[in-house]
Structure formats: C-alpha cells, structure tokens
CSV table of C-alpha atoms and ligand atoms in Angstrom, one decimal:
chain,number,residue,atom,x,y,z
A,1,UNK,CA,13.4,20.5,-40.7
A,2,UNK,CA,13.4,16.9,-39.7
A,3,UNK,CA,11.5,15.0,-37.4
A,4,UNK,CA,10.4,10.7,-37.0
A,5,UNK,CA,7.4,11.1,-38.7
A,6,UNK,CA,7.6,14.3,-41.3
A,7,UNK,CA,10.2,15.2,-43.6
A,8,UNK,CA,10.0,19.0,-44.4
A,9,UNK,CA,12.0,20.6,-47.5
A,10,UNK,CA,12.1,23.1,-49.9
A,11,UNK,CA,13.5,21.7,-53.0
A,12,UNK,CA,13.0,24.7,-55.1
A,13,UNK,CA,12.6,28.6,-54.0
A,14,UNK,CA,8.9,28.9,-53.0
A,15,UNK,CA,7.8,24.9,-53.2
A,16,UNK,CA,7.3,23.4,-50.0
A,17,UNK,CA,8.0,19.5,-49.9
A,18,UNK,CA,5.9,17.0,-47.0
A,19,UNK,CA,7.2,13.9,-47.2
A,20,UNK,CA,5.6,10.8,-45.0
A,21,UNK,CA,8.5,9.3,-43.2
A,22,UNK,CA,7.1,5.9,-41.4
A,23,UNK,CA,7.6,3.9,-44.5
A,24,UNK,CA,8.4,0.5,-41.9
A,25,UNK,CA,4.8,1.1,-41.6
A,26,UNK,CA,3.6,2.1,-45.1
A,27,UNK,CA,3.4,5.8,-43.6
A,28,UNK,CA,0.3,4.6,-41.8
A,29,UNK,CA,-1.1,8.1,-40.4
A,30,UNK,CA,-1.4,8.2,-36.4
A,31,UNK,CA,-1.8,11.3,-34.2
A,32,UNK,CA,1.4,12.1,-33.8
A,33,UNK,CA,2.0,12.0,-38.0
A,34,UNK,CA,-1.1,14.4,-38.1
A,35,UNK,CA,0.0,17.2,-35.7
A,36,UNK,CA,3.1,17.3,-37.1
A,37,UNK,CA,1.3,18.0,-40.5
A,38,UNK,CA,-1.0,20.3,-38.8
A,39,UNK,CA,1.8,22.0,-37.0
A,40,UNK,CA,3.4,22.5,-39.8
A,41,UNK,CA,0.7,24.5,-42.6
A,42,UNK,CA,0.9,27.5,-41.0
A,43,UNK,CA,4.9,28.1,-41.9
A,44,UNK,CA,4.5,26.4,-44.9
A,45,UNK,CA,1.4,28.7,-45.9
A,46,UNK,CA,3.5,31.5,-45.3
A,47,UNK,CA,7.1,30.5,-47.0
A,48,UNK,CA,5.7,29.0,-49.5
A,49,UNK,CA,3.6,29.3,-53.2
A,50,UNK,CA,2.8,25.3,-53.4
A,51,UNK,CA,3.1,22.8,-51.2
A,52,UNK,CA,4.0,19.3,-52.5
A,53,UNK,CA,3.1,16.0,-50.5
A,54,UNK,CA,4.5,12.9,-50.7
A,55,UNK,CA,5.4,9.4,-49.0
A,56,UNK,CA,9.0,7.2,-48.5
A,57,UNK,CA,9.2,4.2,-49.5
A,58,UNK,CA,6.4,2.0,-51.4
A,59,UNK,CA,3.2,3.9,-49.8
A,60,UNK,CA,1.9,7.4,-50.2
A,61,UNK,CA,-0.1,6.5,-47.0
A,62,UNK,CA,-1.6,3.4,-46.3
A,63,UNK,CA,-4.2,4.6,-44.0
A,64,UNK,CA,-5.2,5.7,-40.4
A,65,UNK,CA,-2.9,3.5,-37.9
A,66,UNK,CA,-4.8,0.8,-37.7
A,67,UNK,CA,-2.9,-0.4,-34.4
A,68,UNK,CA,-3.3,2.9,-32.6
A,69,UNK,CA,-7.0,3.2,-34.1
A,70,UNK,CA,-7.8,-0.6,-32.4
A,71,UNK,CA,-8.0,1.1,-29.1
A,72,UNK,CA,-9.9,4.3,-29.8
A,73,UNK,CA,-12.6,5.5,-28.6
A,74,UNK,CA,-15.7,7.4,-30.1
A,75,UNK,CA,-15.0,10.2,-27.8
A,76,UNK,CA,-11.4,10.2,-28.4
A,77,UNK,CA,-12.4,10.5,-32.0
A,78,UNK,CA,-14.2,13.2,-31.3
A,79,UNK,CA,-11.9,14.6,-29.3
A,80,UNK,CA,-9.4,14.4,-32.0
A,81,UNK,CA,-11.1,16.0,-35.1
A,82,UNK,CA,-9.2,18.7,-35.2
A,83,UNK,CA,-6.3,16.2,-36.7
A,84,UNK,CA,-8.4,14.1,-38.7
A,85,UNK,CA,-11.6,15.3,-40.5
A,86,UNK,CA,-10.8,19.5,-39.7
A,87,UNK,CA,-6.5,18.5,-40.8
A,88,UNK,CA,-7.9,17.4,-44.1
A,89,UNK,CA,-9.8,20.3,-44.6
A,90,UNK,CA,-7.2,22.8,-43.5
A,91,UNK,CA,-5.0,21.5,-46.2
A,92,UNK,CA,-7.8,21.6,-48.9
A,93,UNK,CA,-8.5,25.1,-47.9
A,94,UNK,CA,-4.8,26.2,-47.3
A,95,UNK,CA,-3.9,29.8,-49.3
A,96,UNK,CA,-1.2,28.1,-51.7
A,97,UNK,CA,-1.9,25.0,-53.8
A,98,UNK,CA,-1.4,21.1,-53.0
A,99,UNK,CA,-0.3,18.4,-55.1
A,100,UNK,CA,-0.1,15.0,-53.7
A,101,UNK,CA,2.8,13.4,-55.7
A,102,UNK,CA,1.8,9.4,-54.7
A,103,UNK,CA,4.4,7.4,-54.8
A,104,UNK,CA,2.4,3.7,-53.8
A,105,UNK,CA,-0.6,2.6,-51.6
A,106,UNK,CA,-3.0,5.4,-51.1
A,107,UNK,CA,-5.3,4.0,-48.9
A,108,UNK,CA,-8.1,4.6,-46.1
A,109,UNK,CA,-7.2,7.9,-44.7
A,110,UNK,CA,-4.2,8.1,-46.9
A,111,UNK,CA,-6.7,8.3,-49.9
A,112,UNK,CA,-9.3,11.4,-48.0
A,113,UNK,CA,-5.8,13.0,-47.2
A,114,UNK,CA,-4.9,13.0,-51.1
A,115,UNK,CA,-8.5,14.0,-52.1
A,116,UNK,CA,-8.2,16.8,-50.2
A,117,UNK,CA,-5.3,18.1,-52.0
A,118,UNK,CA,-6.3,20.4,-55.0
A,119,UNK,CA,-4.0,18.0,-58.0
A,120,UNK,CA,-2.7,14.6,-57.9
A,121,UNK,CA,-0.2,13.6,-60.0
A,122,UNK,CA,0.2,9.5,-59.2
A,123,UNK,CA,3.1,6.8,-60.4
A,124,UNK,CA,2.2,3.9,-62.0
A,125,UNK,CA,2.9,2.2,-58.8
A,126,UNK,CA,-0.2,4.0,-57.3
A,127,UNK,CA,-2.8,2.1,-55.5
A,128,UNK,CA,-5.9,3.7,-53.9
A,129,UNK,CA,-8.9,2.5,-52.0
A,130,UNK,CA,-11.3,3.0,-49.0
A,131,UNK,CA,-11.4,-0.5,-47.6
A,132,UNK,CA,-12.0,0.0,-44.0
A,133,UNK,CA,-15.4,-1.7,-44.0
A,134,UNK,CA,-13.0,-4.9,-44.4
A,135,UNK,CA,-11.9,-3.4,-40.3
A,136,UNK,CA,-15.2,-2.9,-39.5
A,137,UNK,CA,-15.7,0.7,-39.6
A,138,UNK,CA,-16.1,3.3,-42.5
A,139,UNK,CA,-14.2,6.4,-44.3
A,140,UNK,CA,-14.2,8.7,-41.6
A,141,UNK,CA,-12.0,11.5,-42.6
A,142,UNK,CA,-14.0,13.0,-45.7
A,143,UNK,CA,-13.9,9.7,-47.7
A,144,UNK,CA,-17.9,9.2,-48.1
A,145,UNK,CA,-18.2,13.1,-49.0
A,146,UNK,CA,-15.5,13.5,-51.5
A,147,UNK,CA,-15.5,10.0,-53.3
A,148,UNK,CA,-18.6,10.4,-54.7
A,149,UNK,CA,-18.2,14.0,-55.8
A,150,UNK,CA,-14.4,13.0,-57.8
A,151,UNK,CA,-15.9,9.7,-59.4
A,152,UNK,CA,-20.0,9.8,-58.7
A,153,UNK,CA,-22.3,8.1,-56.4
A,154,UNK,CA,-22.0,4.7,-58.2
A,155,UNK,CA,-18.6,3.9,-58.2
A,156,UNK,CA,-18.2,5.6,-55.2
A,157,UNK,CA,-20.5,2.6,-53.2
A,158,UNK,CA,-18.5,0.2,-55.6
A,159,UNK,CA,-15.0,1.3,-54.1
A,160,UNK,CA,-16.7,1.5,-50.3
A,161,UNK,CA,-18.5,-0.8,-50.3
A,162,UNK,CA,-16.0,-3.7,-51.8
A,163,UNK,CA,-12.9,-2.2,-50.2
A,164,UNK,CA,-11.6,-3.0,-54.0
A,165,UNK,CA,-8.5,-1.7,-54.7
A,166,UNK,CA,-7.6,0.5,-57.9
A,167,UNK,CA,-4.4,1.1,-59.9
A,168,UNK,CA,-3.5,4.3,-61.2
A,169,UNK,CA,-5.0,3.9,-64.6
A,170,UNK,CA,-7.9,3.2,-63.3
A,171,UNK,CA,-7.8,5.9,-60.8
A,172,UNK,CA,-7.2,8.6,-63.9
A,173,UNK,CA,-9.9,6.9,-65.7
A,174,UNK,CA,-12.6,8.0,-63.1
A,175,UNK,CA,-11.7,10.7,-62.1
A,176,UNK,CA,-9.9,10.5,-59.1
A,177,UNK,CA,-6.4,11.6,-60.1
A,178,UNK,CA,-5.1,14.0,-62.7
A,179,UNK,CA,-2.1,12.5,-64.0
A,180,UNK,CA,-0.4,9.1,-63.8
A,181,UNK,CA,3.1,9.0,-64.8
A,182,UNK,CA,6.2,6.5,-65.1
A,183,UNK,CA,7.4,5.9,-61.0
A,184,UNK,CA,11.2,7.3,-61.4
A,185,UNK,CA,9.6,10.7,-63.1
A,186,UNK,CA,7.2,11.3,-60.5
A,187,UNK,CA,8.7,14.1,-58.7
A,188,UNK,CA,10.4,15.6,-61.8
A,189,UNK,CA,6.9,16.0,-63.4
A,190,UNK,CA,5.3,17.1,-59.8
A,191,UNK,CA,8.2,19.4,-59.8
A,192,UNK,CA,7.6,20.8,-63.1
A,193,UNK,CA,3.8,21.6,-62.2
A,194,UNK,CA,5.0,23.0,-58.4
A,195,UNK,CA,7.2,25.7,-60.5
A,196,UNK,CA,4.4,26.9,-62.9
A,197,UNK,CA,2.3,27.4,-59.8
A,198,UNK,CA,4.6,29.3,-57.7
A,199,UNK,CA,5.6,31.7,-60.7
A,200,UNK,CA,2.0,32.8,-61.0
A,201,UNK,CA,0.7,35.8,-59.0
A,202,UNK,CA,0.4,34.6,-55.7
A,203,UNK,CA,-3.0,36.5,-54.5
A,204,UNK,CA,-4.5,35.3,-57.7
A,205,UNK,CA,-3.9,31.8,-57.7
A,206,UNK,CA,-5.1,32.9,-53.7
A,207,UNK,CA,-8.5,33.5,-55.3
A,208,UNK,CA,-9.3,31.3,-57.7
A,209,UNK,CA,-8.8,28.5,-55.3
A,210,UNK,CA,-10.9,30.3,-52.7
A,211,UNK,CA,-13.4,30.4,-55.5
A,212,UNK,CA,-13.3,26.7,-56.8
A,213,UNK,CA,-13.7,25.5,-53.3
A,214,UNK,CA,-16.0,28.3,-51.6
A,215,UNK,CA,-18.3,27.7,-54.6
A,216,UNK,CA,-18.4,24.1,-54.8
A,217,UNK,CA,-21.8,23.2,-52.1
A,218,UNK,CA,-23.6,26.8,-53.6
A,219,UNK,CA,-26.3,27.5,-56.2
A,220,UNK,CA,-24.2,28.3,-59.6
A,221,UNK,CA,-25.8,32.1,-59.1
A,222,UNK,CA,-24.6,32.1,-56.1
A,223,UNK,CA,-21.3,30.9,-57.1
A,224,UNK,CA,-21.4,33.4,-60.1
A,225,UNK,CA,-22.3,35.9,-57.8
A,226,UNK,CA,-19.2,34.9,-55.7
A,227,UNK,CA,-16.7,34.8,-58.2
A,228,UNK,CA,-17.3,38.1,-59.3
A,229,UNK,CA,-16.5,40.0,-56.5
A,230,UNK,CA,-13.2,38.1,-56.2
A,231,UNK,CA,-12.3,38.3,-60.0
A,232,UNK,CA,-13.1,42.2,-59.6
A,233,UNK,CA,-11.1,42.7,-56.2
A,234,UNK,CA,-8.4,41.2,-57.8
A,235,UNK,CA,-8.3,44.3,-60.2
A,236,UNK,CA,-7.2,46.3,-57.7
A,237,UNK,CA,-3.5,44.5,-57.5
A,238,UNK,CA,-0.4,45.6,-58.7
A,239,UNK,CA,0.3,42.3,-60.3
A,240,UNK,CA,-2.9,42.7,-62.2
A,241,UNK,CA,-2.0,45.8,-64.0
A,242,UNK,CA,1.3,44.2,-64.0
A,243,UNK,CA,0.1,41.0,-66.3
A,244,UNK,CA,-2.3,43.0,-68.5
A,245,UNK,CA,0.2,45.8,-69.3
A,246,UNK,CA,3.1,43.4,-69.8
A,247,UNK,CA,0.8,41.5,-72.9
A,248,UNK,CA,0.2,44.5,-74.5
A,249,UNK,CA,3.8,45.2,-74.4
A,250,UNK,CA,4.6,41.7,-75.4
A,251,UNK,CA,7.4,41.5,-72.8
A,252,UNK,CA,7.0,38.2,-69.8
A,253,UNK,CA,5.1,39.6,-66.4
A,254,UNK,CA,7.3,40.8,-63.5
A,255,UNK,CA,4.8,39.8,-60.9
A,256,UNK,CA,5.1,41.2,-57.1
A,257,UNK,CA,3.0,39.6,-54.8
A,258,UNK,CA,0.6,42.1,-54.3
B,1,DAK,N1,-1.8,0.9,-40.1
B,1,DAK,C1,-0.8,0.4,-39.4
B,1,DAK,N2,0.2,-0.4,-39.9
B,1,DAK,C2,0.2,-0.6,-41.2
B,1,DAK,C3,-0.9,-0.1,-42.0
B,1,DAK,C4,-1.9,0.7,-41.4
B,1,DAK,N3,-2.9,1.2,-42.1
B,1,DAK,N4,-0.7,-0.6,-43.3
B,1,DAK,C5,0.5,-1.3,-43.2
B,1,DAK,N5,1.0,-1.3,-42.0
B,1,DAK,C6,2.2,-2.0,-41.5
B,1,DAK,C7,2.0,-3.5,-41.5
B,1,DAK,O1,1.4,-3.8,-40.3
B,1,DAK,C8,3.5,-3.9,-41.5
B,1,DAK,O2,4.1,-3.7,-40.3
B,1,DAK,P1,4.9,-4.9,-39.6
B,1,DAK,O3,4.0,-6.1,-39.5
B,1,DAK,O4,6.1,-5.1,-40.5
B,1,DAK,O5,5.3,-4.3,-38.2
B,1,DAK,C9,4.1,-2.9,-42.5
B,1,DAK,O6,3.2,-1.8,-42.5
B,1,DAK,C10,4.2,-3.4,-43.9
B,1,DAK,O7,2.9,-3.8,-44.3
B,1,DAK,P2,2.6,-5.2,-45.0
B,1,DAK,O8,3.5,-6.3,-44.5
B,1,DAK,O9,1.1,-5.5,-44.8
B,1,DAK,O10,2.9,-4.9,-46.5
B,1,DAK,P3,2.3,-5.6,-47.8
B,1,DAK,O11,3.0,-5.1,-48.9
B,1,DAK,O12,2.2,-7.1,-47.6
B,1,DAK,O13,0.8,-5.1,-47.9
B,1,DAK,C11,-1.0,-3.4,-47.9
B,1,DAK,C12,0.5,-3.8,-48.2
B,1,DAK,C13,-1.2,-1.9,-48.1
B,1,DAK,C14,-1.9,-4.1,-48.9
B,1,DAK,C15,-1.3,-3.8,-46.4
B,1,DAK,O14,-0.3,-3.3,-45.6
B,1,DAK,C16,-2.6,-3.3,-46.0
B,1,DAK,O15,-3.7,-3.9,-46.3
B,1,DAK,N6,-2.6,-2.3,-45.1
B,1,DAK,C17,-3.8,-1.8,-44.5
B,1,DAK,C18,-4.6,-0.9,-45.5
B,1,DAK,C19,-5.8,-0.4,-44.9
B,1,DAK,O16,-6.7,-1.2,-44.5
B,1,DAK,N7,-6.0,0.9,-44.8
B,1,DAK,C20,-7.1,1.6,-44.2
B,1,DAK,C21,-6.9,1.8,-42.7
B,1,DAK,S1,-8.4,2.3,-42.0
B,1,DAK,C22,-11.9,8.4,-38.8
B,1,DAK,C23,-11.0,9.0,-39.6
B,1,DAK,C24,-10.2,8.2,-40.5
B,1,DAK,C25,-10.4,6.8,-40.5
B,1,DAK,C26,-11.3,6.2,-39.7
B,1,DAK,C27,-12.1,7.0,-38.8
B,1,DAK,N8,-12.7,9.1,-37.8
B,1,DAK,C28,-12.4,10.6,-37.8
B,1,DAK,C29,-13.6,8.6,-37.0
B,1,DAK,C30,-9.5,6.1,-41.4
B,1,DAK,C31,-9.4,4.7,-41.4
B,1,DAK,C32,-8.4,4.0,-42.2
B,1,DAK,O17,-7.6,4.6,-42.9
C-alpha cells in the first residue's frame, strides 16, 4: 500500500516494513503522518510477526512538524493524544515486535517514536536528540519518561536540557540503541534480526514482550509473580510441546502458531 506520507511493504513473508515518506521535510511527523501510522497497526499486527520502521532519505524522523505544531493549541493537543503520546504507546505495546532501522536524524518526536520501539538497530549516519527546549516547549510524546529509563536521570537532563545532539556511537554507548552499523548494511542487518523474530513461535515472543513491558513500573515480586503465570500458560501451546519435543529429538522445531 502506498500513500504521501507512509510507505507500507512486506519485504519478506511475515515482516512488515513502515517506511517515513516526507523526506523534503526530513519525515517531520504531522497528524496526517500519525494516523496513517495509527491506521495502519491494526493490519500490520495481524499479517505480520515484526514490524520494521524506517525513514527516506537522510532522516529517520526529524521531529513533530514544527510548522503545523506553531499553530497548536493546548486543547488541540489534548484533543490529539490519541496520535501522539497514546500512537507511541500502541506501537510499544503492539503483539509483534519493532525495530526502528534509523537511517539519519532521529530527533524530537522522531526520537520518543524510536524509543518506543522494542530494538533499534541505527547507521552510522544516525543522529538523535530532544532539542525542543531550543522551540520553546519540551518532549511531549514520552521523551521525559523514557530518556531517563534507556540512559538514566543524568544524561537524560544533559540531552534535554542542552538539546545536544548525539551520533550513533554515542547513542550505543548509553544506552539508547542496540546496534550501530555501517549506513548501506542497515536494512540487510535489520532484515537479518526481522527474520529470526518472525521464525520464533509467535504467541511466545507474544508473551515475553507482554512481560518485559507489563512488568517494567511493578515491584520485581510482582513482576515475578506476573511472569509466571504467562511462562506457565504458555505450556499449554502446541508449539511448546512442539520446541521441547523437537530438542530431544535433535531435529529443528516445526512451530504452528498456536
Ligand atoms: N518540522 C518541519 N519541517 C522540518 C523539520 C521539522 N521538525 N525538520 C526539518 N524540516 C524541514 C526544513 O524546514 C526544510 O524544509 P524547507 O525549508 O526545505 O521547506 C527541510 O526539512 C530540510 O531541513 P534543513 O534544510 O533544515 O536540513 P539540514 O540538513 O540543514 O538540517 C536538521 C537538518 C535536522 C538539523 C534541521 O532540519 C533541524 O534542526 N530540524 C528540526 C529538528 C527539531 O527541532 N526537532 C524537534 C521538533 S519538536 C507533544 C508531542 C510531541 C512533541 C511536542 C509536544 N505533545 C503531545 C504536546 C514533539 C516536538 C518535536 O519533535
């Protein structure tokens, strides 16, 4: 599917590809960008194991539109959450992973929308930073929450509150990133991951995710407490007794799905 601001393919069988398609304007995000996105997960979630995002051209995203954002209002931000604070957070909690593959500037909301996928694999052309403070306003999309909690309190203020802009060696150094590889092999390598991913038994890569990120804000007891009843749930699968059976018979897994 194609549209102006979203490119939609699936480059491999079960590996969804997003790809940013403003990149005149350094795939700066604006409403229309974000329902497309947000339009678009629920199809994705269902056709797909792992979803891959990425921008055209020399940005991954180089933040909220900062012409359409000049006329906002608090209310209209309000109004609006669903495709700004809430679309971030349906993609971190979507069912199938999300790798950002980023391509060049990863900035503003560009950066929240890349923390909230679960891996980032980055090209050395990869910049990232919060600087609207230099606009006269602050991270608004999940930037104040989840900097700190990829790269600690500290450095976290640093990056806010100077608007600096880091490379992607830096960016692996702290933290923020998982990867950093040369710029031409960037979606080979994200590819490479995408595949391992969508081979894996779909309900339990389902699970683990769910609890990683259900866990994350709870008491580690709770989170124990948590993880247990998914890890034992996940007993009663057919790809379960599929994996286990299939080691002790030293033969690869066939798994199903369910
Ligand atoms: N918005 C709109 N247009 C942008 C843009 C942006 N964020 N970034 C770049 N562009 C446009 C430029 O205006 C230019 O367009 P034309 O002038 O050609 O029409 C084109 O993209 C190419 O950009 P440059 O000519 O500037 O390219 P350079 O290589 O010279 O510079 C740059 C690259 C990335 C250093 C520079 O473009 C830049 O500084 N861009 C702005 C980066 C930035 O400040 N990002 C943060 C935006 S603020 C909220 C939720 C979220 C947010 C706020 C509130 N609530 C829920 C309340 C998020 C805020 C942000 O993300």
């Amino acid at each position: 599917m194609e549209s102006r601001r979203i490119i939609l393919s699936y480059p491999e069988e079960n590996v969804a590809l997003i790809t940013f398609n403003r990149p005149e304007k350094l795939n700066a995000l604006d409403l229309e960008t974000r329902k497309e996105i947000s339009f678009l997960l629920d199809e994705i979630e269902e056709d797909a194991r792992c979803l891959i995002i990425t921008g055209k051209g020399k940005a991954f995203a180089a933040g909220a539109d900062i012409k359409e954002m000049s006329t906002r209002t608090s209310f209209e931000y309000l109004k609006i959450s669903k495709y700004t604070t809430w679309l971030n957070h349906k993609i971190e909690n979507l069912e199938i992973p999300v790798i950002a593959a980023i391509n060049g500037y990863a900035l503003g909301a560009g950066c929240e929308l890349a923390m909230s996928c679960d891996i980032r694999i980055a090209s050395k052309k990869a910049r990232f930073g919060l600087p609207e403070l230099n606009l006269g306003i602050m991270p608004g999309a999940g930037g104040t929450q989840k900097l700190p909690r990829f790269i600690g309190i500290g450095m976290a203020k640093r990056l806010i509150f100077t608007g600096e802009i880091i490379n992607a060696n830096v960016a692996l150094r702290l933290g923020l990133i998982e990867e950093v590889v040369e710029h031409e092999r960037l979606m080979e390598r994200t590819l490479e991951i995408a595949r391992i991913i969508s081979r894996k038994p779909p309900l339990a890569i389902k699970l683990a995710k769910r609890a990683i990120n259900a866990t994350m804000s709870m008491p580690l007891e709770e989170g124990l407490k948590y993880e247990l009843s998914l890890a034992a749930l996940l007993f009663s699968t057919e790809d379960a007794r599929e994996g286990l059976r299939a080691f002790i018979e030293k033969r690869e897994p066939e798994f199903k799905g369910y």
